Amino acid sequence: MTSAAEGFVGPGPAQPNSKVRAFLRLVMIEHSVFALPFAYTAALTAMLQLDSDIHWGRLLLVTIAMVGLRTFAMACNRIIDREIDARNPRTAGRELVTGAVSVRSAWVGAGIAVVFFLGAAALLNPLCLALAPVAVVPMVVYPYGKRFTNFPHAILGIAQAIGPIGAWLAVTGHWSWNAVILGLAVGIWIGGFDLIFGCQDVQADRVQGVKSVPARFGIPAALYGARASAVVTTGLLVWYALATGAGAFFWVGLVIVAGAFIYEHTIVKPHDLSRLNKAFFQVNGFIGIALFVCALLDLLVRGLSV
């Protein structure tokens, strides 16, 4: 556990900017790339259907809400799991374990992030504000999930599915089943590659009693589950394309995504996890960005006005 003197890095007191950088490393702020493209896709599709104009103010608020909620979720995850992380060689260097970030600072950062999220929700529309607490719950439940279920990845998927649904609500103020389809695709996709990510901690998880699909059922089963998730995700994206009348560019994006899924699942094998980080970070980051670029081009061709 970190001490009251946390927040000190190196031989002297950490400067405020170094504390901020350490907190941003703690929450891996750059990984917002996984969820933001799908939130933007949902928001821009909703704008096309609403009046064909891009509402930049709403898009900015969607960005603040998404980054704020994700930052809150990651901070809570790191705080709740800090003792587990300390006993795992892979995660023993994380900021809360080493003391680069104090528990108090992490809670302050989480609090600021959730205030930004709630503030953005309030500025968007009453429905977003009313549903905001619902979005917060799975973010806190997820880190506890590995303590009571072998399927914490499903909780993560539910948490991530909220993004596109919330982005659509932010634009229209109304429920949309099309957004639910996209949300399910995102949730199953992220839950699926979390199965891959969990494979590297099987031994440590079993020793500590941490629950997960790889720890309970083995790495081959987890990888098969991830492949099934990729297939289901692709099917849901096809459904979303049909439901929203997507054009050629979006379908090109789906072909790219399918190819990336195939590549991802050929470089990670039960007996060879050496390229797991490449599959997790690079390939999945590429999937989100590539599909968004294609979706954006498609929406612009179909009449979305900048």
PDB file of C-alpha atoms in Angstrom:
ATOM      1  CA  MET A   1       0.000   0.000   0.000  1.00  0.00           C
ATOM      2  CA  THR A   2       1.226   3.498  -0.743  1.00  0.00           C
ATOM      3  CA  SER A   3       2.095   5.881   2.040  1.00  0.00           C
ATOM      4  CA  ALA A   4       1.131   9.399   3.061  1.00  0.00           C
ATOM      5  CA  ALA A   5       4.306  10.598   1.372  1.00  0.00           C
ATOM      6  CA  GLU A   6       3.051   9.429  -1.988  1.00  0.00           C
ATOM      7  CA  GLY A   7       3.243  11.864  -4.853  1.00  0.00           C
ATOM      8  CA  PHE A   8       7.029  12.066  -4.572  1.00  0.00           C
ATOM      9  CA  VAL A   9       9.039  10.906  -7.536  1.00  0.00           C
ATOM     10  CA  GLY A  10      12.788  10.523  -7.490  1.00  0.00           C
ATOM     11  CA  PRO A  11      14.898  12.344  -4.968  1.00  0.00           C
ATOM     12  CA  GLY A  12      12.658  15.363  -4.428  1.00  0.00           C
ATOM     13  CA  PRO A  13       9.036  16.442  -4.373  1.00  0.00           C
ATOM     14  CA  ALA A  14       7.182  15.902  -7.614  1.00  0.00           C
ATOM     15  CA  GLN A  15       6.109  19.051  -9.418  1.00  0.00           C
ATOM     16  CA  PRO A  16       2.405  19.468 -10.255  1.00  0.00           C
ATOM     17  CA  ASN A  17       2.963  18.773 -13.941  1.00  0.00           C
ATOM     18  CA  SER A  18       4.839  15.547 -13.142  1.00  0.00           C
ATOM     19  CA  LYS A  19       1.966  14.481 -10.893  1.00  0.00           C
ATOM     20  CA  VAL A  20      -0.464  15.093 -13.729  1.00  0.00           C
ATOM     21  CA  ARG A  21       1.706  13.123 -16.148  1.00  0.00           C
ATOM     22  CA  ALA A  22       1.921  10.255 -13.663  1.00  0.00           C
ATOM     23  CA  PHE A  23      -1.857  10.240 -13.256  1.00  0.00           C
ATOM     24  CA  LEU A  24      -2.341  10.232 -17.027  1.00  0.00           C
ATOM     25  CA  ARG A  25       0.025   7.254 -17.243  1.00  0.00           C
ATOM     26  CA  LEU A  26      -1.954   5.582 -14.478  1.00  0.00           C
ATOM     27  CA  VAL A  27      -5.226   5.844 -16.410  1.00  0.00           C
ATOM     28  CA  MET A  28      -3.525   5.183 -19.784  1.00  0.00           C
ATOM     29  CA  ILE A  29      -5.260   8.191 -21.299  1.00  0.00           C
ATOM     30  CA  GLU A  30      -4.064   7.291 -24.803  1.00  0.00           C
ATOM     31  CA  HIS A  31      -6.258   4.180 -24.760  1.00  0.00           C
ATOM     32  CA  SER A  32      -9.308   6.386 -25.219  1.00  0.00           C
ATOM     33  CA  VAL A  33      -8.677   5.583 -28.884  1.00  0.00           C
ATOM     34  CA  PHE A  34     -10.451   2.246 -28.362  1.00  0.00           C
ATOM     35  CA  ALA A  35     -13.840   3.735 -27.443  1.00  0.00           C
ATOM     36  CA  LEU A  36     -13.944   7.271 -28.848  1.00  0.00           C
ATOM     37  CA  PRO A  37     -14.155   6.340 -32.561  1.00  0.00           C
ATOM     38  CA  PHE A  38     -17.350   4.363 -31.987  1.00  0.00           C
ATOM     39  CA  ALA A  39     -18.892   7.124 -29.895  1.00  0.00           C
ATOM     40  CA  TYR A  40     -18.110   9.564 -32.709  1.00  0.00           C
ATOM     41  CA  THR A  41     -19.575   7.176 -35.267  1.00  0.00           C
ATOM     42  CA  ALA A  42     -22.815   6.967 -33.283  1.00  0.00           C
ATOM     43  CA  ALA A  43     -22.970  10.715 -32.666  1.00  0.00           C
ATOM     44  CA  LEU A  44     -22.296  11.655 -36.291  1.00  0.00           C
ATOM     45  CA  THR A  45     -24.781   9.092 -37.615  1.00  0.00           C
ATOM     46  CA  ALA A  46     -27.382  10.558 -35.281  1.00  0.00           C
ATOM     47  CA  MET A  47     -26.533  14.044 -36.556  1.00  0.00           C
ATOM     48  CA  LEU A  48     -26.986  12.911 -40.140  1.00  0.00           C
ATOM     49  CA  GLN A  49     -30.420  11.583 -39.303  1.00  0.00           C
ATOM     50  CA  LEU A  50     -31.298  14.635 -37.190  1.00  0.00           C
ATOM     51  CA  ASP A  51     -30.533  17.493 -39.585  1.00  0.00           C
ATOM     52  CA  SER A  52     -27.381  16.477 -41.540  1.00  0.00           C
ATOM     53  CA  ASP A  53     -25.241  19.060 -39.720  1.00  0.00           C
ATOM     54  CA  ILE A  54     -22.269  18.430 -37.446  1.00  0.00           C
ATOM     55  CA  HIS A  55     -22.979  20.008 -34.072  1.00  0.00           C
ATOM     56  CA  TRP A  56     -19.462  20.713 -32.878  1.00  0.00           C
ATOM     57  CA  GLY A  57     -20.505  21.789 -29.407  1.00  0.00           C
ATOM     58  CA  ARG A  58     -22.294  18.506 -28.777  1.00  0.00           C
ATOM     59  CA  LEU A  59     -19.391  16.564 -30.226  1.00  0.00           C
ATOM     60  CA  LEU A  60     -17.041  18.350 -27.816  1.00  0.00           C
ATOM     61  CA  LEU A  61     -19.327  17.505 -24.893  1.00  0.00           C
ATOM     62  CA  VAL A  62     -19.473  13.867 -26.029  1.00  0.00           C
ATOM     63  CA  THR A  63     -15.669  13.834 -26.036  1.00  0.00           C
ATOM     64  CA  ILE A  64     -15.481  15.319 -22.532  1.00  0.00           C
ATOM     65  CA  ALA A  65     -18.083  12.856 -21.253  1.00  0.00           C
ATOM     66  CA  MET A  66     -16.357   9.841 -22.809  1.00  0.00           C
ATOM     67  CA  VAL A  67     -12.850  10.751 -21.656  1.00  0.00           C
ATOM     68  CA  GLY A  68     -14.128  11.781 -18.233  1.00  0.00           C
ATOM     69  CA  LEU A  69     -16.011   8.531 -17.662  1.00  0.00           C
ATOM     70  CA  ARG A  70     -13.185   6.380 -18.966  1.00  0.00           C
ATOM     71  CA  THR A  71     -10.638   8.230 -16.806  1.00  0.00           C
ATOM     72  CA  PHE A  72     -12.856   7.722 -13.758  1.00  0.00           C
ATOM     73  CA  ALA A  73     -13.221   4.026 -14.584  1.00  0.00           C
ATOM     74  CA  MET A  74      -9.485   3.472 -15.045  1.00  0.00           C
ATOM     75  CA  ALA A  75      -8.610   5.339 -11.857  1.00  0.00           C
ATOM     76  CA  CYS A  76     -11.121   3.270  -9.868  1.00  0.00           C
ATOM     77  CA  ASN A  77      -9.778   0.100 -11.481  1.00  0.00           C
ATOM     78  CA  ARG A  78      -6.207   0.915 -10.485  1.00  0.00           C
ATOM     79  CA  ILE A  79      -7.191   1.947  -6.943  1.00  0.00           C
ATOM     80  CA  ILE A  80      -9.316  -1.121  -6.281  1.00  0.00           C
ATOM     81  CA  ASP A  81      -6.755  -3.504  -7.808  1.00  0.00           C
ATOM     82  CA  ARG A  82      -3.594  -1.949  -6.380  1.00  0.00           C
ATOM     83  CA  GLU A  83      -2.900  -4.812  -3.969  1.00  0.00           C
ATOM     84  CA  ILE A  84      -3.463  -7.417  -6.691  1.00  0.00           C
ATOM     85  CA  ASP A  85      -1.218  -5.401  -9.014  1.00  0.00           C
ATOM     86  CA  ALA A  86       1.536  -5.321  -6.383  1.00  0.00           C
ATOM     87  CA  ARG A  87       1.672  -9.140  -6.325  1.00  0.00           C
ATOM     88  CA  ASN A  88       1.764  -9.543 -10.111  1.00  0.00           C
ATOM     89  CA  PRO A  89       5.223  -9.076 -11.694  1.00  0.00           C
ATOM     90  CA  ARG A  90       3.656  -7.628 -14.864  1.00  0.00           C
ATOM     91  CA  THR A  91       1.794  -4.893 -12.987  1.00  0.00           C
ATOM     92  CA  ALA A  92       4.117  -4.293 -10.040  1.00  0.00           C
ATOM     93  CA  GLY A  93       5.490  -1.184 -11.743  1.00  0.00           C
ATOM     94  CA  ARG A  94       2.153   0.599 -11.933  1.00  0.00           C
ATOM     95  CA  GLU A  95       2.050   4.067 -10.449  1.00  0.00           C
ATOM     96  CA  LEU A  96      -0.096   3.263  -7.405  1.00  0.00           C
ATOM     97  CA  VAL A  97       2.170   0.355  -6.531  1.00  0.00           C
ATOM     98  CA  THR A  98       5.428   2.286  -6.832  1.00  0.00           C
ATOM     99  CA  GLY A  99       4.055   5.416  -5.177  1.00  0.00           C
ATOM    100  CA  ALA A 100       4.439   7.623  -8.263  1.00  0.00           C
ATOM    101  CA  VAL A 101       0.751   8.411  -7.710  1.00  0.00           C
ATOM    102  CA  SER A 102      -0.814   8.384  -4.244  1.00  0.00           C
ATOM    103  CA  VAL A 103      -4.143   6.755  -3.523  1.00  0.00           C
ATOM    104  CA  ARG A 104      -5.429  10.152  -2.453  1.00  0.00           C
ATOM    105  CA  SER A 105      -4.290  11.745  -5.731  1.00  0.00           C
ATOM    106  CA  ALA A 106      -5.895   8.932  -7.703  1.00  0.00           C
ATOM    107  CA  TRP A 107      -9.210   9.461  -5.911  1.00  0.00           C
ATOM    108  CA  VAL A 108      -8.977  13.203  -6.522  1.00  0.00           C
ATOM    109  CA  GLY A 109      -8.322  12.564 -10.214  1.00  0.00           C
ATOM    110  CA  ALA A 110     -11.215  10.109 -10.372  1.00  0.00           C
ATOM    111  CA  GLY A 111     -13.477  12.651  -8.678  1.00  0.00           C
ATOM    112  CA  ILE A 112     -12.506  15.411 -11.093  1.00  0.00           C
ATOM    113  CA  ALA A 113     -13.047  13.084 -14.043  1.00  0.00           C
ATOM    114  CA  VAL A 114     -16.540  12.035 -12.931  1.00  0.00           C
ATOM    115  CA  VAL A 115     -17.469  15.693 -12.319  1.00  0.00           C
ATOM    116  CA  PHE A 116     -16.464  16.478 -15.908  1.00  0.00           C
ATOM    117  CA  PHE A 117     -18.548  13.522 -17.070  1.00  0.00           C
ATOM    118  CA  LEU A 118     -21.628  14.574 -15.110  1.00  0.00           C
ATOM    119  CA  GLY A 119     -21.184  18.192 -16.143  1.00  0.00           C
ATOM    120  CA  ALA A 120     -21.009  17.262 -19.817  1.00  0.00           C
ATOM    121  CA  ALA A 121     -24.079  15.039 -19.423  1.00  0.00           C
ATOM    122  CA  ALA A 122     -25.986  17.898 -17.780  1.00  0.00           C
ATOM    123  CA  LEU A 123     -25.099  20.267 -20.602  1.00  0.00           C
ATOM    124  CA  LEU A 124     -26.184  17.782 -23.265  1.00  0.00           C
ATOM    125  CA  ASN A 125     -29.788  17.046 -22.281  1.00  0.00           C
ATOM    126  CA  PRO A 126     -31.909  15.915 -19.302  1.00  0.00           C
ATOM    127  CA  LEU A 127     -32.003  12.279 -20.424  1.00  0.00           C
ATOM    128  CA  CYS A 128     -28.201  12.055 -20.516  1.00  0.00           C
ATOM    129  CA  LEU A 129     -28.002  13.490 -17.016  1.00  0.00           C
ATOM    130  CA  ALA A 130     -30.713  11.148 -15.717  1.00  0.00           C
ATOM    131  CA  LEU A 131     -28.940   8.100 -17.137  1.00  0.00           C
ATOM    132  CA  ALA A 132     -25.427   9.208 -16.182  1.00  0.00           C
ATOM    133  CA  PRO A 133     -25.401   7.320 -12.850  1.00  0.00           C
ATOM    134  CA  VAL A 134     -26.364   4.149 -14.726  1.00  0.00           C
ATOM    135  CA  ALA A 135     -23.218   4.558 -16.835  1.00  0.00           C
ATOM    136  CA  VAL A 136     -21.044   4.981 -13.734  1.00  0.00           C
ATOM    137  CA  VAL A 137     -22.137   1.756 -12.000  1.00  0.00           C
ATOM    138  CA  PRO A 138     -20.489  -0.865 -14.280  1.00  0.00           C
ATOM    139  CA  MET A 139     -17.270   1.163 -14.272  1.00  0.00           C
ATOM    140  CA  VAL A 140     -16.973   0.593 -10.526  1.00  0.00           C
ATOM    141  CA  VAL A 141     -18.338  -2.961 -10.553  1.00  0.00           C
ATOM    142  CA  TYR A 142     -15.866  -4.199 -13.205  1.00  0.00           C
ATOM    143  CA  PRO A 143     -12.699  -4.275 -11.049  1.00  0.00           C
ATOM    144  CA  TYR A 144     -14.613  -6.156  -8.358  1.00  0.00           C
ATOM    145  CA  GLY A 145     -15.890  -8.606 -10.966  1.00  0.00           C
ATOM    146  CA  LYS A 146     -12.663 -10.607 -11.006  1.00  0.00           C
ATOM    147  CA  ARG A 147     -13.311 -11.362  -7.339  1.00  0.00           C
ATOM    148  CA  PHE A 148     -16.719 -13.026  -7.774  1.00  0.00           C
ATOM    149  CA  THR A 149     -17.109 -14.219 -11.383  1.00  0.00           C
ATOM    150  CA  ASN A 150     -15.041 -16.001 -13.998  1.00  0.00           C
ATOM    151  CA  PHE A 151     -16.490 -13.634 -16.591  1.00  0.00           C
ATOM    152  CA  PRO A 152     -15.410 -10.114 -15.596  1.00  0.00           C
ATOM    153  CA  HIS A 153     -14.814  -9.502 -19.313  1.00  0.00           C
ATOM    154  CA  ALA A 154     -18.597  -9.434 -19.770  1.00  0.00           C
ATOM    155  CA  ILE A 155     -18.901  -6.635 -17.217  1.00  0.00           C
ATOM    156  CA  LEU A 156     -16.233  -4.701 -19.103  1.00  0.00           C
ATOM    157  CA  GLY A 157     -18.198  -5.277 -22.316  1.00  0.00           C
ATOM    158  CA  ILE A 158     -21.368  -3.871 -20.734  1.00  0.00           C
ATOM    159  CA  ALA A 159     -19.446  -0.832 -19.525  1.00  0.00           C
ATOM    160  CA  GLN A 160     -17.996  -0.187 -22.976  1.00  0.00           C
ATOM    161  CA  ALA A 161     -21.315  -0.715 -24.753  1.00  0.00           C
ATOM    162  CA  ILE A 162     -22.630   2.383 -23.036  1.00  0.00           C
ATOM    163  CA  GLY A 163     -20.409   4.703 -25.103  1.00  0.00           C
ATOM    164  CA  PRO A 164     -22.145   4.631 -28.508  1.00  0.00           C
ATOM    165  CA  ILE A 165     -25.590   4.495 -26.880  1.00  0.00           C
ATOM    166  CA  GLY A 166     -24.791   7.538 -24.772  1.00  0.00           C
ATOM    167  CA  ALA A 167     -23.322   9.403 -27.742  1.00  0.00           C
ATOM    168  CA  TRP A 168     -26.524   8.878 -29.735  1.00  0.00           C
ATOM    169  CA  LEU A 169     -28.641  10.026 -26.782  1.00  0.00           C
ATOM    170  CA  ALA A 170     -26.408  13.071 -26.470  1.00  0.00           C
ATOM    171  CA  VAL A 171     -27.327  14.177 -29.972  1.00  0.00           C
ATOM    172  CA  THR A 172     -31.014  13.295 -30.160  1.00  0.00           C
ATOM    173  CA  GLY A 173     -32.199  13.009 -26.574  1.00  0.00           C
ATOM    174  CA  HIS A 174     -34.042   9.861 -27.615  1.00  0.00           C
ATOM    175  CA  TRP A 175     -33.421   6.127 -27.332  1.00  0.00           C
ATOM    176  CA  SER A 176     -32.194   4.355 -30.467  1.00  0.00           C
ATOM    177  CA  TRP A 177     -32.010   0.626 -31.072  1.00  0.00           C
ATOM    178  CA  ASN A 178     -29.500   1.294 -33.846  1.00  0.00           C
ATOM    179  CA  ALA A 179     -27.201   2.738 -31.197  1.00  0.00           C
ATOM    180  CA  VAL A 180     -27.785  -0.371 -29.098  1.00  0.00           C
ATOM    181  CA  ILE A 181     -26.600  -2.540 -32.002  1.00  0.00           C
ATOM    182  CA  LEU A 182     -23.405  -0.508 -32.289  1.00  0.00           C
ATOM    183  CA  GLY A 183     -22.985  -0.513 -28.516  1.00  0.00           C
ATOM    184  CA  LEU A 184     -23.282  -4.294 -28.393  1.00  0.00           C
ATOM    185  CA  ALA A 185     -20.706  -4.585 -31.172  1.00  0.00           C
ATOM    186  CA  VAL A 186     -18.272  -2.411 -29.221  1.00  0.00           C
ATOM    187  CA  GLY A 187     -18.942  -4.194 -25.927  1.00  0.00           C
ATOM    188  CA  ILE A 188     -18.460  -7.664 -27.359  1.00  0.00           C
ATOM    189  CA  TRP A 189     -15.366  -6.549 -29.267  1.00  0.00           C
ATOM    190  CA  ILE A 190     -13.691  -5.045 -26.192  1.00  0.00           C
ATOM    191  CA  GLY A 191     -14.804  -7.916 -23.963  1.00  0.00           C
ATOM    192  CA  GLY A 192     -13.317 -10.271 -26.538  1.00  0.00           C
ATOM    193  CA  PHE A 193      -9.910  -8.676 -26.702  1.00  0.00           C
ATOM    194  CA  ASP A 194      -9.894  -8.463 -22.908  1.00  0.00           C
ATOM    195  CA  LEU A 195      -9.956 -12.269 -23.059  1.00  0.00           C
ATOM    196  CA  ILE A 196      -6.732 -12.099 -25.050  1.00  0.00           C
ATOM    197  CA  PHE A 197      -5.176  -9.604 -22.663  1.00  0.00           C
ATOM    198  CA  GLY A 198      -6.026 -11.766 -19.662  1.00  0.00           C
ATOM    199  CA  CYS A 199      -4.019 -14.680 -21.060  1.00  0.00           C
ATOM    200  CA  GLN A 200      -0.725 -13.143 -19.960  1.00  0.00           C
ATOM    201  CA  ASP A 201      -1.742 -13.198 -16.277  1.00  0.00           C
ATOM    202  CA  VAL A 202      -2.989 -16.769 -15.986  1.00  0.00           C
ATOM    203  CA  GLN A 203      -0.326 -17.994 -13.577  1.00  0.00           C
ATOM    204  CA  ALA A 204      -0.435 -14.920 -11.350  1.00  0.00           C
ATOM    205  CA  ASP A 205      -4.238 -14.921 -11.333  1.00  0.00           C
ATOM    206  CA  ARG A 206      -4.447 -18.561 -10.326  1.00  0.00           C
ATOM    207  CA  VAL A 207      -1.990 -18.032  -7.480  1.00  0.00           C
ATOM    208  CA  GLN A 208      -3.924 -15.018  -6.201  1.00  0.00           C
ATOM    209  CA  GLY A 209      -7.375 -16.447  -6.805  1.00  0.00           C
ATOM    210  CA  VAL A 210      -8.227 -13.761  -9.354  1.00  0.00           C
ATOM    211  CA  LYS A 211     -11.047 -14.947 -11.575  1.00  0.00           C
ATOM    212  CA  SER A 212     -11.100 -14.769 -15.371  1.00  0.00           C
ATOM    213  CA  VAL A 213     -11.867 -16.994 -18.332  1.00  0.00           C
ATOM    214  CA  PRO A 214      -8.169 -17.712 -19.051  1.00  0.00           C
ATOM    215  CA  ALA A 215      -7.479 -18.506 -15.392  1.00  0.00           C
ATOM    216  CA  ARG A 216     -10.521 -20.774 -15.041  1.00  0.00           C
ATOM    217  CA  PHE A 217     -10.770 -22.447 -18.440  1.00  0.00           C
ATOM    218  CA  GLY A 218      -7.268 -22.040 -19.881  1.00  0.00           C
ATOM    219  CA  ILE A 219      -5.643 -19.966 -22.596  1.00  0.00           C
ATOM    220  CA  PRO A 220      -6.954 -21.995 -25.581  1.00  0.00           C
ATOM    221  CA  ALA A 221     -10.554 -21.577 -24.383  1.00  0.00           C
ATOM    222  CA  ALA A 222     -10.027 -17.845 -23.895  1.00  0.00           C
ATOM    223  CA  LEU A 223      -8.620 -17.440 -27.393  1.00  0.00           C
ATOM    224  CA  TYR A 224     -11.514 -19.396 -28.881  1.00  0.00           C
ATOM    225  CA  GLY A 225     -13.854 -17.111 -26.972  1.00  0.00           C
ATOM    226  CA  ALA A 226     -12.065 -14.062 -28.360  1.00  0.00           C
ATOM    227  CA  ARG A 227     -12.410 -15.410 -31.891  1.00  0.00           C
ATOM    228  CA  ALA A 228     -16.121 -16.001 -31.354  1.00  0.00           C
ATOM    229  CA  SER A 229     -16.416 -12.435 -30.068  1.00  0.00           C
ATOM    230  CA  ALA A 230     -14.758 -11.130 -33.227  1.00  0.00           C
ATOM    231  CA  VAL A 231     -17.240 -13.045 -35.382  1.00  0.00           C
ATOM    232  CA  VAL A 232     -20.215 -11.754 -33.385  1.00  0.00           C
ATOM    233  CA  THR A 233     -18.831  -8.204 -33.486  1.00  0.00           C
ATOM    234  CA  THR A 234     -18.503  -8.365 -37.254  1.00  0.00           C
ATOM    235  CA  GLY A 235     -22.077  -9.644 -37.548  1.00  0.00           C
ATOM    236  CA  LEU A 236     -23.377  -6.816 -35.362  1.00  0.00           C
ATOM    237  CA  LEU A 237     -21.488  -4.225 -37.405  1.00  0.00           C
ATOM    238  CA  VAL A 238     -23.074  -5.650 -40.547  1.00  0.00           C
ATOM    239  CA  TRP A 239     -26.474  -5.374 -38.851  1.00  0.00           C
ATOM    240  CA  TYR A 240     -25.718  -1.779 -37.868  1.00  0.00           C
ATOM    241  CA  ALA A 241     -24.691  -0.941 -41.438  1.00  0.00           C
ATOM    242  CA  LEU A 242     -27.947  -2.347 -42.796  1.00  0.00           C
ATOM    243  CA  ALA A 243     -30.056  -0.676 -40.095  1.00  0.00           C
ATOM    244  CA  THR A 244     -28.571   2.770 -40.732  1.00  0.00           C
ATOM    245  CA  GLY A 245     -28.394   2.546 -44.519  1.00  0.00           C
ATOM    246  CA  ALA A 246     -24.608   2.726 -44.613  1.00  0.00           C
ATOM    247  CA  GLY A 247     -22.914   3.199 -47.944  1.00  0.00           C
ATOM    248  CA  ALA A 248     -19.867   1.860 -49.727  1.00  0.00           C
ATOM    249  CA  PHE A 249     -17.204   3.461 -47.524  1.00  0.00           C
ATOM    250  CA  PHE A 250     -18.621   1.894 -44.367  1.00  0.00           C
ATOM    251  CA  TRP A 251     -18.693  -1.520 -46.027  1.00  0.00           C
ATOM    252  CA  VAL A 252     -15.061  -1.048 -47.033  1.00  0.00           C
ATOM    253  CA  GLY A 253     -14.373  -0.319 -43.380  1.00  0.00           C
ATOM    254  CA  LEU A 254     -16.045  -3.576 -42.403  1.00  0.00           C
ATOM    255  CA  VAL A 255     -13.816  -5.493 -44.808  1.00  0.00           C
ATOM    256  CA  ILE A 256     -10.779  -3.832 -43.220  1.00  0.00           C
ATOM    257  CA  VAL A 257     -12.049  -4.696 -39.732  1.00  0.00           C
ATOM    258  CA  ALA A 258     -12.643  -8.326 -40.717  1.00  0.00           C
ATOM    259  CA  GLY A 259      -9.126  -8.524 -42.132  1.00  0.00           C
ATOM    260  CA  ALA A 260      -7.678  -7.008 -38.957  1.00  0.00           C
ATOM    261  CA  PHE A 261      -9.585  -9.538 -36.831  1.00  0.00           C
ATOM    262  CA  ILE A 262      -8.198 -12.390 -38.889  1.00  0.00           C
ATOM    263  CA  TYR A 263      -4.659 -11.011 -38.558  1.00  0.00           C
ATOM    264  CA  GLU A 264      -5.072 -10.481 -34.808  1.00  0.00           C
ATOM    265  CA  HIS A 265      -6.103 -14.061 -34.234  1.00  0.00           C
ATOM    266  CA  THR A 266      -3.311 -15.497 -36.351  1.00  0.00           C
ATOM    267  CA  ILE A 267      -0.519 -13.783 -34.391  1.00  0.00           C
ATOM    268  CA  VAL A 268      -1.712 -14.881 -30.923  1.00  0.00           C
ATOM    269  CA  LYS A 269      -1.633 -18.615 -30.273  1.00  0.00           C
ATOM    270  CA  PRO A 270      -2.059 -20.645 -27.072  1.00  0.00           C
ATOM    271  CA  HIS A 271       1.594 -21.686 -27.151  1.00  0.00           C
ATOM    272  CA  ASP A 272       2.919 -18.295 -28.336  1.00  0.00           C
ATOM    273  CA  LEU A 273       1.803 -15.079 -26.636  1.00  0.00           C
ATOM    274  CA  SER A 274       4.908 -13.139 -27.685  1.00  0.00           C
ATOM    275  CA  ARG A 275       2.881 -10.821 -29.931  1.00  0.00           C
ATOM    276  CA  LEU A 276      -0.039 -10.400 -27.548  1.00  0.00           C
ATOM    277  CA  ASN A 277       0.648  -6.715 -26.914  1.00  0.00           C
ATOM    278  CA  LYS A 278       0.811  -6.061 -30.639  1.00  0.00           C
ATOM    279  CA  ALA A 279      -2.572  -7.732 -31.075  1.00  0.00           C
ATOM    280  CA  PHE A 280      -4.078  -5.934 -28.097  1.00  0.00           C
ATOM    281  CA  PHE A 281      -2.798  -2.403 -28.541  1.00  0.00           C
ATOM    282  CA  GLN A 282      -1.818  -1.930 -32.178  1.00  0.00           C
ATOM    283  CA  VAL A 283      -4.379  -4.042 -34.007  1.00  0.00           C
ATOM    284  CA  ASN A 284      -7.358  -3.039 -31.881  1.00  0.00           C
ATOM    285  CA  GLY A 285      -6.359   0.618 -31.991  1.00  0.00           C
ATOM    286  CA  PHE A 286      -6.158   0.328 -35.771  1.00  0.00           C
ATOM    287  CA  ILE A 287      -9.607  -1.299 -35.920  1.00  0.00           C
ATOM    288  CA  GLY A 288     -11.290   1.576 -34.114  1.00  0.00           C
ATOM    289  CA  ILE A 289      -9.586   4.313 -36.118  1.00  0.00           C
ATOM    290  CA  ALA A 290      -9.962   2.584 -39.493  1.00  0.00           C
ATOM    291  CA  LEU A 291     -13.671   1.954 -39.055  1.00  0.00           C
ATOM    292  CA  PHE A 292     -14.278   5.519 -37.867  1.00  0.00           C
ATOM    293  CA  VAL A 293     -12.435   7.023 -40.846  1.00  0.00           C
ATOM    294  CA  CYS A 294     -14.485   4.890 -43.223  1.00  0.00           C
ATOM    295  CA  ALA A 295     -17.710   5.695 -41.345  1.00  0.00           C
ATOM    296  CA  LEU A 296     -16.931   9.418 -41.463  1.00  0.00           C
ATOM    297  CA  LEU A 297     -16.241   9.334 -45.207  1.00  0.00           C
ATOM    298  CA  ASP A 298     -19.486   7.428 -45.693  1.00  0.00           C
ATOM    299  CA  LEU A 299     -21.496   9.932 -43.656  1.00  0.00           C
ATOM    300  CA  LEU A 300     -19.980  12.873 -45.545  1.00  0.00           C
ATOM    301  CA  VAL A 301     -20.816  11.266 -48.883  1.00  0.00           C
ATOM    302  CA  ARG A 302     -24.364  10.646 -47.680  1.00  0.00           C
ATOM    303  CA  GLY A 303     -24.859  14.316 -46.876  1.00  0.00           C
ATOM    304  CA  LEU A 304     -23.413  15.096 -43.463  1.00  0.00           C
ATOM    305  CA  SER A 305     -22.428  18.756 -43.580  1.00  0.00           C
ATOM    306  CA  VAL A 306     -19.300  20.073 -41.910  1.00  0.00           C
TER     307      VAL A 306
END
